[in-house]
């Protein structure tokens, strides 16, 4: 009937509108399903990663604790273990250099390695013996942070700092005491440093056996030590001359013997400097002799200012008559008794003889002309 047909038409129209509404909502549903699937996959992946992390928890924790463990080993002096950790971190860096966590670990381990480098070099600044030096240099070489030339330079710088501290601790109030202690300290400690260097670093290869650029590098590495040793000997000679000028020249003979023994001992390592001692002690002896003659001349002038020929016989007459004649010994020279009539001249003669007695203890042949000239000048001033 018409009523049924109309009712059916209205029903189909409603169905059609609802279907259209459903079709309009299907894309949003499709997008929501895709988002759900993607989130589910991410959650599943995260779950798998968490499960894997949980299973590898011990290994991951050990890796994360490497910087702290490295710092503890370095600060407590466990350098062998610290080197093993550093080598392990380098392997991790080669395999996983793009991982941020690994980059952070590498950065912290390098900071601890720098601290270890400073500590090892600081040990060389103390009073360490050859076995300790060998151990420290072995660690530095295994760290591979310094080239061979840099390693030699750092070693010499550290040992030089220690040697300077030893020399600076010597009291310098008394010049003779200071110079004798300086000679002894240099002879013992500088020789120890040379022995340590020659035992650690090898400079025995002949230059002709090393070809090309390597020869220049080997020669340069050897020149580092020889230049340093030459500098130390020059500093010692300067300090020696400075102390002698300050007033340590009263016992030049003993000081010369000590320095000659020092030079002889260094001859075993190819650094015999005894040839430099002759001019130095010659200048010191000449200066001492010249000063003694100068004092004698000044004393003569002072005595002559208060001396009168008229009063001398009256003062000295009785004593001269009572003085017994000295008994001459074979091979000895006696001053003439007439000198007693001229006390200023006798005192001047005593000063000259005292100067020669001091010069006798350390008198190089090269001073013959200088001594003669000084004596002639002094005699010319007392005429």
Coordinates of C-alpha atoms in Angstrom, one line a residue, residues 79-244:
X79 CA 97.6 2.7 38.0
X80 CA 97.7 -0.8 36.6
X81 CA 94.0 -1.2 37.0
X82 CA 93.4 2.4 35.7
X83 CA 95.3 1.6 32.5
X84 CA 93.2 -1.5 32.0
X85 CA 90.0 0.5 32.4
X86 CA 91.3 3.2 30.0
X87 CA 92.1 0.5 27.4
X88 CA 88.6 -1.0 27.7
X89 CA 87.0 2.4 27.3
X90 CA 89.0 3.0 24.1
X91 CA 87.7 -0.2 22.7
X92 CA 84.1 0.8 23.6
X93 CA 84.7 4.2 21.9
X94 CA 85.8 2.5 18.7
X95 CA 82.7 0.3 18.6
X96 CA 80.0 2.7 19.9
X97 CA 81.4 6.2 19.3
X98 CA 77.9 7.5 18.3
X99 CA 76.2 6.6 21.6
X100 CA 75.9 9.7 23.9
X101 CA 76.3 7.6 27.0
X102 CA 79.6 6.2 25.7
X103 CA 80.7 9.6 24.8
X104 CA 80.1 10.9 28.3
X105 CA 82.0 7.9 29.8
X106 CA 84.9 8.5 27.4
X107 CA 85.0 12.2 28.4
X108 CA 85.1 11.4 32.2
X109 CA 87.7 8.7 31.8
X110 CA 90.0 11.1 29.8
X111 CA 89.7 13.6 32.7
X112 CA 90.8 10.9 35.1
X113 CA 93.6 9.9 32.8
X114 CA 94.9 13.5 32.8
X115 CA 94.8 13.4 36.6
X116 CA 96.8 10.2 36.5
X117 CA 99.3 11.8 34.1
X118 CA 99.8 14.8 36.5
X119 CA 100.2 12.5 39.5
X120 CA 102.8 10.4 37.8
X121 CA 104.8 13.4 36.8
X122 CA 104.5 14.8 40.3
X123 CA 106.0 11.6 41.6
X124 CA 109.1 12.4 39.5
X125 CA 109.4 15.7 41.4
X126 CA 110.2 13.8 44.6
X127 CA 113.2 11.8 45.9
X128 CA 112.5 8.7 43.9
X129 CA 115.0 5.9 43.1
X130 CA 115.6 4.2 39.9
X131 CA 113.0 1.4 40.3
X132 CA 110.3 3.9 41.0
X133 CA 111.4 6.0 38.0
X134 CA 111.2 2.9 35.8
X135 CA 107.7 2.1 37.0
X136 CA 106.5 5.7 36.5
X137 CA 107.9 6.0 33.0
X138 CA 106.5 2.6 32.2
X139 CA 103.0 3.8 33.1
X140 CA 103.5 7.0 31.1
X141 CA 104.5 5.1 28.0
X142 CA 101.5 2.8 28.3
X143 CA 99.2 5.8 28.6
X144 CA 100.5 6.9 25.2
X145 CA 99.8 10.5 26.0
X146 CA 103.3 11.9 25.3
X147 CA 105.7 11.4 22.5
X148 CA 109.2 10.1 23.2
X149 CA 110.7 13.5 23.1
X150 CA 108.0 15.0 25.3
X151 CA 108.4 12.1 27.7
X152 CA 112.2 12.8 28.0
X153 CA 111.5 16.5 28.4
X154 CA 108.9 16.0 31.1
X155 CA 111.2 13.6 33.0
X156 CA 114.1 16.1 32.9
X157 CA 111.9 19.0 33.9
X158 CA 110.5 17.0 36.9
X159 CA 113.9 15.8 38.1
X160 CA 115.3 19.3 37.6
X161 CA 112.6 20.7 39.8
X162 CA 113.4 18.2 42.5
X163 CA 117.2 19.0 42.2
X164 CA 116.5 22.7 42.5
X165 CA 114.5 22.2 45.6
X166 CA 117.4 20.2 47.2
X167 CA 119.9 23.0 46.3
X168 CA 117.5 25.7 47.5
X169 CA 117.3 24.0 50.9
X170 CA 121.1 24.4 51.5
X171 CA 121.8 27.2 54.0
X172 CA 123.7 30.1 52.4
X173 CA 124.8 32.2 55.3
X174 CA 128.3 30.8 55.2
X175 CA 129.7 30.8 51.7
X176 CA 132.1 28.0 52.3
X177 CA 129.5 25.7 53.9
X178 CA 127.0 26.6 51.1
X179 CA 129.5 25.8 48.3
X180 CA 130.7 22.5 49.8
X181 CA 127.1 21.3 50.4
X182 CA 126.2 22.4 46.9
X183 CA 129.1 20.4 45.4
X184 CA 128.1 17.4 47.4
X185 CA 124.5 17.6 46.5
X186 CA 125.2 18.1 42.8
X187 CA 127.7 15.3 42.7
X188 CA 125.3 12.8 44.4
X189 CA 121.9 13.8 43.1
X190 CA 122.8 15.0 39.7
X191 CA 124.7 11.8 39.1
X192 CA 121.6 9.9 40.2
X193 CA 119.5 11.8 37.7
X194 CA 121.9 11.1 34.9
X195 CA 122.0 7.4 35.9
X196 CA 118.2 7.2 35.9
X197 CA 117.9 8.9 32.5
X198 CA 120.5 6.6 30.9
X199 CA 118.8 3.6 32.4
X200 CA 115.3 4.6 31.2
X201 CA 116.1 6.2 27.8
X202 CA 118.5 4.8 25.2
X203 CA 120.7 7.2 23.4
X204 CA 123.3 4.5 22.4
X205 CA 122.3 4.1 18.8
X206 CA 124.9 5.7 16.4
X207 CA 123.6 8.5 14.4
X208 CA 124.8 7.0 11.1
X209 CA 122.7 3.9 11.7
X210 CA 119.5 5.9 11.7
X211 CA 118.5 7.1 8.2
X212 CA 116.4 9.8 6.9
X213 CA 114.2 11.9 9.1
X214 CA 114.4 9.3 11.9
X215 CA 118.0 10.2 12.3
X216 CA 117.2 13.8 12.9
X217 CA 114.5 12.8 15.4
X218 CA 116.9 10.5 17.3
X219 CA 119.6 13.2 17.3
X220 CA 117.1 15.7 18.7
X221 CA 115.9 13.4 21.5
X222 CA 119.5 12.8 22.5
X223 CA 120.3 16.6 22.4
X224 CA 117.6 17.2 25.0
X225 CA 119.5 15.4 27.6
X226 CA 122.9 16.7 26.7
X227 CA 121.6 20.3 26.6
X228 CA 120.0 19.9 30.0
X229 CA 123.2 18.4 31.5
X230 CA 125.3 21.2 30.0
X231 CA 122.9 23.7 31.6
X232 CA 123.1 22.1 35.0
X233 CA 126.9 22.1 34.9
X234 CA 127.0 25.8 33.8
X235 CA 124.6 26.6 36.7
X236 CA 126.9 24.8 39.1
X237 CA 130.0 26.6 37.9
X238 CA 128.2 29.9 38.2
X239 CA 127.1 29.1 41.8
X240 CA 130.6 28.0 42.6
X241 CA 132.2 31.2 41.3
X242 CA 129.5 33.3 43.1
X243 CA 130.2 31.6 46.5
X244 CA 134.0 31.9 46.0

